[in-house]
Amino acid sequence: GALLALNKPPGLPVLGRSGDLSLDALLPALRQRLGLAAELHVVKAPAREYSGLVLLSSCYHTTKKLQQFFTNARCRGQYPATYRAITVGVPAEVEGEICTGLCWQQRGDRAMVRGCQWAGGTEDTPGSAEGSALQVVPVPAPGRRSLARKDVKSTRTRYQVLSAAGGCALLQLQPRTAFPEQLQVHLTLLLCPALGDHEHASQVGRVLGVPFFLSPETAPTRTQVLDEELLSRLGLSPRQLHHLPLHIHLQELVLP
């Protein structure tokens, strides 16, 4: 009917400034190529750094109905979106749920950004903070006031280890909530950052091979560090590491 699904490569933003390459800027050409009479709307899409399913619609009412369905499903405790991730490290438990508060914070400063409101079907990509001094940080025990003021959002992700080999794992991730960079931060709290996460992986340190969590204030952002064995298996040199994309993929969406 009105629905169209695409497989987005990593690094392509959903929205962008005028003249920039983005999914939104490509929709008129896609509409013309497919010979569609109506405009295409983005119903659901993964964040810029993620790959995977993009759900489009040529019917405005269908778009709004589905976006409301995704929001309501999360409120009912359901998991309408399923992701896959490759992690550096294997979680101690084969399945579980990560629960933590998340907020935006100035790099090197404790000042939070208040009133973070993400709307629409692309809540995973709410307008990039790229190039700014903002970062998403965990708040392990947020207070009621900070949650009520929306300084902090309570977030949850269910995970399951599907397979593991060579110190890496393939995880299934089902977010119950939507917040920018939620999956990356949750994986660092598992002490298993996503492969290609150059934003948060530095928050997982190691002493004698044992991983531990470093606070964002003490772990500056840097290109992810991988051991020589993993680099060899990936066929990469240390100089090529910054080109390694984030290995988080939106694999499945449940529709009503």
Tab-separated table of N, CA, C and O in Angstrom, residues 125-213:
chain	number	residue	atom	x	y	z
A	125	THR	N	16.878	10.331	15.995
A	125	THR	CA	17.742	11.335	15.391
A	125	THR	C	17.078	12.690	15.522
A	125	THR	O	16.516	13.219	14.572
A	126	PRO	N	17.154	13.314	16.697
A	126	PRO	CA	16.336	14.481	16.990
A	126	PRO	C	16.947	15.802	16.567
A	126	PRO	O	16.617	16.831	17.108
A	127	GLY	N	17.832	15.807	15.632
A	127	GLY	CA	18.548	17.032	15.340
A	127	GLY	C	19.922	16.903	15.947
A	127	GLY	O	20.092	16.908	17.152
A	128	SER	N	20.907	16.771	15.118
A	128	SER	CA	22.229	16.373	15.596
A	128	SER	C	22.886	17.443	16.435
A	128	SER	O	22.772	18.634	16.165
A	129	ALA	N	23.590	16.997	17.474
A	129	ALA	CA	24.423	17.901	18.272
A	129	ALA	C	25.864	17.840	17.780
A	129	ALA	O	26.787	18.250	18.463
A	130	GLU	N	26.023	17.306	16.558
A	130	GLU	CA	27.364	17.131	16.007
A	130	GLU	C	28.059	18.476	15.907
A	130	GLU	O	27.475	19.473	15.477
A	131	GLY	N	29.325	18.506	16.261
A	131	GLY	CA	30.095	19.723	16.183
A	131	GLY	C	29.925	20.605	17.412
A	131	GLY	O	30.572	21.625	17.535
A	132	SER	N	29.012	20.238	18.324
A	132	SER	CA	28.805	21.013	19.534
A	132	SER	C	29.591	20.383	20.672
A	132	SER	O	30.232	19.361	20.507
A	133	ALA	N	29.506	21.020	21.847
A	133	ALA	CA	30.219	20.509	23.014
A	133	ALA	C	29.303	19.676	23.887
A	133	ALA	O	29.539	19.533	25.076
A	134	LEU	N	28.222	19.119	23.309
A	134	LEU	CA	27.275	18.323	24.079
A	134	LEU	C	27.587	16.842	23.966
A	134	LEU	O	28.083	16.372	22.948
A	135	GLN	N	27.279	16.110	25.024
A	135	GLN	CA	27.398	14.663	24.996
A	135	GLN	C	26.280	14.063	25.838
A	135	GLN	O	25.759	14.694	26.747
A	136	VAL	N	25.907	12.824	25.508
A	136	VAL	CA	24.902	12.100	26.270
A	136	VAL	C	25.612	11.304	27.349
A	136	VAL	O	26.553	10.557	27.066
A	137	VAL	N	25.169	11.462	28.591
A	137	VAL	CA	25.824	10.798	29.720
A	137	VAL	C	24.792	10.060	30.559
A	137	VAL	O	23.627	10.473	30.635
A	138	PRO	N	25.193	8.962	31.208
A	138	PRO	CA	24.269	8.239	32.080
A	138	PRO	C	24.114	8.924	33.437
A	138	PRO	O	25.056	9.523	33.955
A	139	VAL	N	22.920	8.813	33.983
A	139	VAL	CA	22.621	9.284	35.337
A	139	VAL	C	22.051	8.076	36.075
A	139	VAL	O	20.859	7.786	35.974
A	140	PRO	N	22.885	7.327	36.807
A	140	PRO	CA	22.461	6.025	37.353
A	140	PRO	C	21.241	6.082	38.255
A	140	PRO	O	20.401	5.186	38.228
A	141	ALA	N	21.114	7.127	39.071
A	141	ALA	CA	19.986	7.207	40.006
A	141	ALA	C	19.377	8.603	39.939
A	141	ALA	O	19.559	9.429	40.846
A	142	PRO	N	18.633	8.899	38.868
A	142	PRO	CA	18.060	10.242	38.737
A	142	PRO	C	16.995	10.507	39.788
A	142	PRO	O	16.228	9.612	40.164
A	143	GLY	N	16.950	11.733	40.278
A	143	GLY	CA	15.945	12.105	41.264
A	143	GLY	C	14.604	12.400	40.621
A	143	GLY	O	14.509	12.639	39.409
A	144	ARG	N	13.558	12.394	41.417
A	144	ARG	CA	12.209	12.647	40.898
A	144	ARG	C	12.089	14.029	40.285
A	144	ARG	O	11.420	14.219	39.272
A	145	ARG	N	12.745	14.999	40.905
A	145	ARG	CA	12.650	16.367	40.387
A	145	ARG	C	13.297	16.492	39.015
A	145	ARG	O	12.743	17.132	38.119
A	146	SER	N	14.468	15.896	38.850
A	146	SER	CA	15.148	15.985	37.552
A	146	SER	C	14.348	15.274	36.469
A	146	SER	O	14.319	15.714	35.320
A	147	LEU	N	13.670	14.166	36.829
A	147	LEU	CA	12.818	13.467	35.863
A	147	LEU	C	11.582	14.292	35.538
A	147	LEU	O	11.172	14.379	34.376
A	148	ALA	N	10.989	14.914	36.556
A	148	ALA	CA	9.792	15.727	36.340
A	148	ALA	C	10.101	16.951	35.493
A	148	ALA	O	9.294	17.356	34.642
A	149	ARG	N	11.276	17.562	35.718
A	149	ARG	CA	11.681	18.730	34.924
A	149	ARG	C	12.188	18.337	33.540
A	149	ARG	O	12.472	19.189	32.720
A	150	LYS	N	12.338	17.028	33.310
A	150	LYS	CA	12.858	16.481	32.052
A	150	LYS	C	14.307	16.885	31.819
A	150	LYS	O	14.764	16.967	30.689
A	151	ASP	N	15.022	17.164	32.929
A	151	ASP	CA	16.478	17.295	32.830
A	151	ASP	C	17.077	15.946	32.463
A	151	ASP	O	18.095	15.878	31.769
A	152	VAL	N	16.462	14.884	32.981
A	152	VAL	CA	16.939	13.516	32.778
A	152	VAL	C	15.765	12.673	32.307
A	152	VAL	O	14.629	12.875	32.747
A	153	LYS	N	16.042	11.728	31.405
A	153	LYS	CA	15.009	10.790	30.967
A	153	LYS	C	15.389	9.384	31.404
A	153	LYS	O	16.531	8.950	31.225
A	154	SER	N	14.430	8.677	31.992
A	154	SER	CA	14.637	7.291	32.385
A	154	SER	C	14.570	6.412	31.132
A	154	SER	O	13.605	6.499	30.366
A	155	THR	N	15.594	5.590	30.899
A	155	THR	CA	15.675	4.799	29.668
A	155	THR	C	15.898	3.329	29.993
A	155	THR	O	16.517	2.979	30.999
A	156	ARG	N	15.407	2.459	29.080
A	156	ARG	CA	15.523	1.014	29.274
A	156	ARG	C	15.762	0.339	27.931
A	156	ARG	O	15.168	0.699	26.928
A	157	THR	N	16.634	-0.661	27.932
A	157	THR	CA	16.894	-1.482	26.744
A	157	THR	C	17.030	-2.933	27.163
A	157	THR	O	17.800	-3.247	28.068
A	158	ARG	N	16.291	-3.806	26.505
A	158	ARG	CA	16.430	-5.242	26.729
A	158	ARG	C	17.471	-5.782	25.757
A	158	ARG	O	17.494	-5.405	24.593
A	159	TYR	N	18.346	-6.669	26.251
A	159	TYR	CA	19.396	-7.226	25.388
A	159	TYR	C	19.455	-8.742	25.527
A	159	TYR	O	19.055	-9.321	26.532
A	160	GLN	N	19.985	-9.375	24.487
A	160	GLN	CA	20.211	-10.820	24.494
A	160	GLN	C	21.437	-11.117	23.649
A	160	GLN	O	21.585	-10.596	22.542
A	161	VAL	N	22.335	-11.939	24.180
A	161	VAL	CA	23.522	-12.355	23.429
A	161	VAL	C	23.111	-13.480	22.482
A	161	VAL	O	22.658	-14.537	22.917
A	162	LEU	N	23.276	-13.252	21.188
A	162	LEU	CA	22.921	-14.262	20.193
A	162	LEU	C	24.084	-15.191	19.892
A	162	LEU	O	23.889	-16.377	19.636
A	163	SER	N	25.290	-14.659	19.905
A	163	SER	CA	26.486	-15.484	19.700
A	163	SER	C	27.700	-14.698	20.175
A	163	SER	O	27.649	-13.478	20.312
A	164	ALA	N	28.800	-15.411	20.407
A	164	ALA	CA	30.030	-14.773	20.871
A	164	ALA	C	31.219	-15.559	20.361
A	164	ALA	O	31.189	-16.794	20.308
A	165	ALA	N	32.273	-14.841	19.973
A	165	ALA	CA	33.499	-15.473	19.495
A	165	ALA	C	34.623	-14.450	19.518
A	165	ALA	O	34.411	-13.273	19.194
A	166	GLY	N	35.803	-14.916	19.921
A	166	GLY	CA	36.983	-14.057	19.855
A	166	GLY	C	36.880	-12.782	20.653
A	166	GLY	O	37.446	-11.754	20.259
A	167	GLY	N	36.160	-12.824	21.758
A	167	GLY	CA	36.046	-11.625	22.589
A	167	GLY	C	35.023	-10.618	22.099
A	167	GLY	O	34.923	-9.519	22.659
A	168	CYS	N	34.272	-10.964	21.067
A	168	CYS	CA	33.213	-10.095	20.554
A	168	CYS	C	31.882	-10.830	20.635
A	168	CYS	O	31.834	-12.044	20.788
A	169	ALA	N	30.790	-10.078	20.532
A	169	ALA	CA	29.465	-10.687	20.641
A	169	ALA	C	28.507	-10.045	19.651
A	169	ALA	O	28.671	-8.882	19.251
A	170	LEU	N	27.509	-10.830	19.240
A	170	LEU	CA	26.382	-10.334	18.459
A	170	LEU	C	25.194	-10.240	19.400
A	170	LEU	O	24.774	-11.250	19.974
A	171	LEU	N	24.673	-9.031	19.590
A	171	LEU	CA	23.595	-8.788	20.543
A	171	LEU	C	22.315	-8.386	19.826
A	171	LEU	O	22.350	-7.709	18.791
A	172	GLN	N	21.204	-8.824	20.389
A	172	GLN	CA	19.900	-8.301	20.008
A	172	GLN	C	19.511	-7.248	21.029
A	172	GLN	O	19.598	-7.488	22.232
A	173	LEU	N	19.103	-6.073	20.552
A	173	LEU	CA	18.754	-4.955	21.427
A	173	LEU	C	17.332	-4.506	21.127
A	173	LEU	O	16.971	-4.295	19.967
A	174	GLN	N	16.532	-4.344	22.183
A	174	GLN	CA	15.161	-3.873	22.031
A	174	GLN	C	14.927	-2.715	22.992
A	174	GLN	O	14.692	-2.912	24.189
A	175	PRO	N	15.023	-1.481	22.492
A	175	PRO	CA	14.830	-0.323	23.372
A	175	PRO	C	13.364	-0.141	23.748
A	175	PRO	O	12.477	-0.201	22.888
A	176	ARG	N	13.129	0.091	25.024
A	176	ARG	CA	11.780	0.371	25.517
A	176	ARG	C	11.500	1.870	25.441
A	176	ARG	O	10.354	2.304	25.399
A	177	THR	N	12.564	2.661	25.406
A	177	THR	CA	12.459	4.113	25.342
A	177	THR	C	13.276	4.618	24.162
A	177	THR	O	14.032	3.861	23.552
A	178	ALA	N	13.131	5.898	23.856
A	178	ALA	CA	13.880	6.493	22.740
A	178	ALA	C	14.614	7.732	23.223
A	178	ALA	O	13.997	8.678	23.725
A	179	PHE	N	15.934	7.703	23.108
A	179	PHE	CA	16.764	8.848	23.463
A	179	PHE	C	18.002	8.785	22.581
A	179	PHE	O	18.501	7.689	22.306
A	180	PRO	N	18.507	9.924	22.107
A	180	PRO	CA	19.704	9.903	21.255
A	180	PRO	C	20.860	9.150	21.922
A	180	PRO	O	21.131	9.328	23.106
A	181	GLU	N	21.517	8.292	21.149
A	181	GLU	CA	22.696	7.541	21.581
A	181	GLU	C	22.405	6.583	22.729
A	181	GLU	O	23.324	6.105	23.404
A	182	GLN	N	21.128	6.285	22.949
A	182	GLN	CA	20.755	5.398	24.058
A	182	GLN	C	21.452	4.053	23.964
A	182	GLN	O	22.000	3.552	24.967
A	183	LEU	N	21.449	3.439	22.792
A	183	LEU	CA	22.005	2.099	22.674
A	183	LEU	C	23.512	2.097	22.909
A	183	LEU	O	24.043	1.193	23.565
A	184	GLN	N	24.220	3.111	22.393
A	184	GLN	CA	25.670	3.160	22.621
A	184	GLN	C	25.994	3.296	24.102
A	184	GLN	O	26.881	2.608	24.619
A	185	VAL	N	25.283	4.188	24.799
A	185	VAL	CA	25.564	4.398	26.216
A	185	VAL	C	25.220	3.142	27.010
A	185	VAL	O	25.977	2.722	27.895
A	186	HIS	N	24.101	2.504	26.697
A	186	HIS	CA	23.719	1.286	27.411
A	186	HIS	C	24.736	0.180	27.209
A	186	HIS	O	25.032	-0.584	28.139
A	187	LEU	N	25.298	0.077	26.012
A	187	LEU	CA	26.308	-0.954	25.775
A	187	LEU	C	27.590	-0.672	26.554
A	187	LEU	O	28.242	-1.601	27.038
A	188	THR	N	27.952	0.596	26.715
A	188	THR	CA	29.138	0.902	27.528
A	188	THR	C	28.891	0.552	28.991
A	188	THR	O	29.812	0.133	29.697
A	189	LEU	N	27.640	0.701	29.458
A	189	LEU	CA	27.322	0.323	30.835
A	189	LEU	C	27.400	-1.189	31.026
A	189	LEU	O	27.628	-1.668	32.138
A	190	LEU	N	27.229	-1.945	29.929
A	190	LEU	CA	27.451	-3.394	29.962
A	190	LEU	C	28.940	-3.735	29.879
A	190	LEU	O	29.314	-4.905	29.942
A	191	LEU	N	29.773	-2.685	29.712
A	191	LEU	CA	31.223	-2.826	29.531
A	191	LEU	C	31.549	-3.515	28.211
A	191	LEU	O	32.605	-4.138	28.064
A	192	CYS	N	30.640	-3.387	27.242
A	192	CYS	CA	30.809	-3.984	25.910
A	192	CYS	C	30.415	-2.957	24.861
A	192	CYS	O	29.312	-3.032	24.294
A	193	PRO	N	31.268	-1.964	24.574
A	193	PRO	CA	30.891	-0.937	23.602
A	193	PRO	C	30.700	-1.525	22.208
A	193	PRO	O	31.285	-2.547	21.858
A	194	ALA	N	29.863	-0.875	21.427
A	194	ALA	CA	29.634	-1.319	20.059
A	194	ALA	C	30.896	-1.142	19.228
A	194	ALA	O	31.656	-0.179	19.405
A	195	LEU	N	31.137	-2.073	18.328
A	195	LEU	CA	32.256	-1.950	17.397
A	195	LEU	C	32.042	-0.699	16.542
A	195	LEU	O	30.968	-0.485	15.988
A	196	GLY	N	33.055	0.138	16.468
A	196	GLY	CA	32.962	1.376	15.695
A	196	GLY	C	32.371	2.545	16.455
A	196	GLY	O	32.095	3.585	15.864
A	197	ASP	N	32.185	2.405	17.770
A	197	ASP	CA	31.671	3.521	18.575
A	197	ASP	C	32.848	4.384	19.021
A	197	ASP	O	33.504	4.104	20.024
A	198	HIS	N	33.085	5.446	18.276
A	198	HIS	CA	34.211	6.339	18.583
A	198	HIS	C	33.791	7.470	19.523
A	198	HIS	O	34.600	8.345	19.831
A	199	GLU	N	32.541	7.448	19.962
A	199	GLU	CA	32.018	8.480	20.846
A	199	GLU	C	32.060	8.057	22.310
A	199	GLU	O	32.398	8.839	23.192
A	200	HIS	N	31.726	6.786	22.587
A	200	HIS	CA	31.558	6.351	23.976
A	200	HIS	C	32.509	5.226	24.394
A	200	HIS	O	32.614	4.940	25.586
A	201	ALA	N	33.171	4.563	23.444
A	201	ALA	CA	33.981	3.380	23.778
A	201	ALA	C	35.114	3.705	24.751
A	201	ALA	O	35.540	2.836	25.516
A	202	SER	N	35.599	4.956	24.748
A	202	SER	CA	36.703	5.316	25.647
A	202	SER	C	36.281	5.270	27.113
A	202	SER	O	37.130	5.298	28.006
A	203	GLN	N	34.972	5.156	27.383
A	203	GLN	CA	34.490	5.094	28.762
A	203	GLN	C	34.612	3.686	29.354
A	203	GLN	O	34.279	3.480	30.523
A	204	VAL	N	35.060	2.727	28.540
A	204	VAL	CA	35.327	1.383	29.035
A	204	VAL	C	36.840	1.175	29.049
A	204	VAL	O	37.476	1.099	28.001
A	205	GLY	N	37.416	1.144	30.249
A	205	GLY	CA	38.855	0.914	30.386
A	205	GLY	C	39.135	-0.524	30.766
A	205	GLY	O	38.215	-1.307	31.043
A	206	ARG	N	40.408	-0.898	30.768
A	206	ARG	CA	40.793	-2.268	31.131
A	206	ARG	C	42.033	-2.246	32.008
A	206	ARG	O	42.976	-1.498	31.738
A	207	VAL	N	42.025	-3.065	33.039
A	207	VAL	CA	43.195	-3.300	33.877
A	207	VAL	C	43.409	-4.798	33.947
A	207	VAL	O	42.522	-5.535	34.395
A	208	LEU	N	44.559	-5.263	33.446
A	208	LEU	CA	44.863	-6.692	33.386
A	208	LEU	C	43.756	-7.476	32.673
A	208	LEU	O	43.388	-8.588	33.062
A	209	GLY	N	43.208	-6.835	31.629
A	209	GLY	CA	42.181	-7.485	30.833
A	209	GLY	C	40.779	-7.411	31.381
A	209	GLY	O	39.834	-7.880	30.746
A	210	VAL	N	40.607	-6.836	32.566
A	210	VAL	CA	39.280	-6.743	33.192
A	210	VAL	C	38.685	-5.362	32.887
A	210	VAL	O	39.285	-4.338	33.223
A	211	PRO	N	37.500	-5.312	32.260
A	211	PRO	CA	36.914	-4.015	31.897
A	211	PRO	C	36.283	-3.312	33.100
A	211	PRO	O	35.809	-3.950	34.039
A	212	PHE	N	36.290	-1.992	33.071
A	212	PHE	CA	35.615	-1.197	34.098
A	212	PHE	C	35.128	0.092	33.453
A	212	PHE	O	35.633	0.513	32.411
A	213	PHE	N	34.141	0.724	34.094
A	213	PHE	CA	33.515	1.913	33.524
A	213	PHE	C	34.206	3.177	34.011
A	213	PHE	O	34.469	3.337	35.199
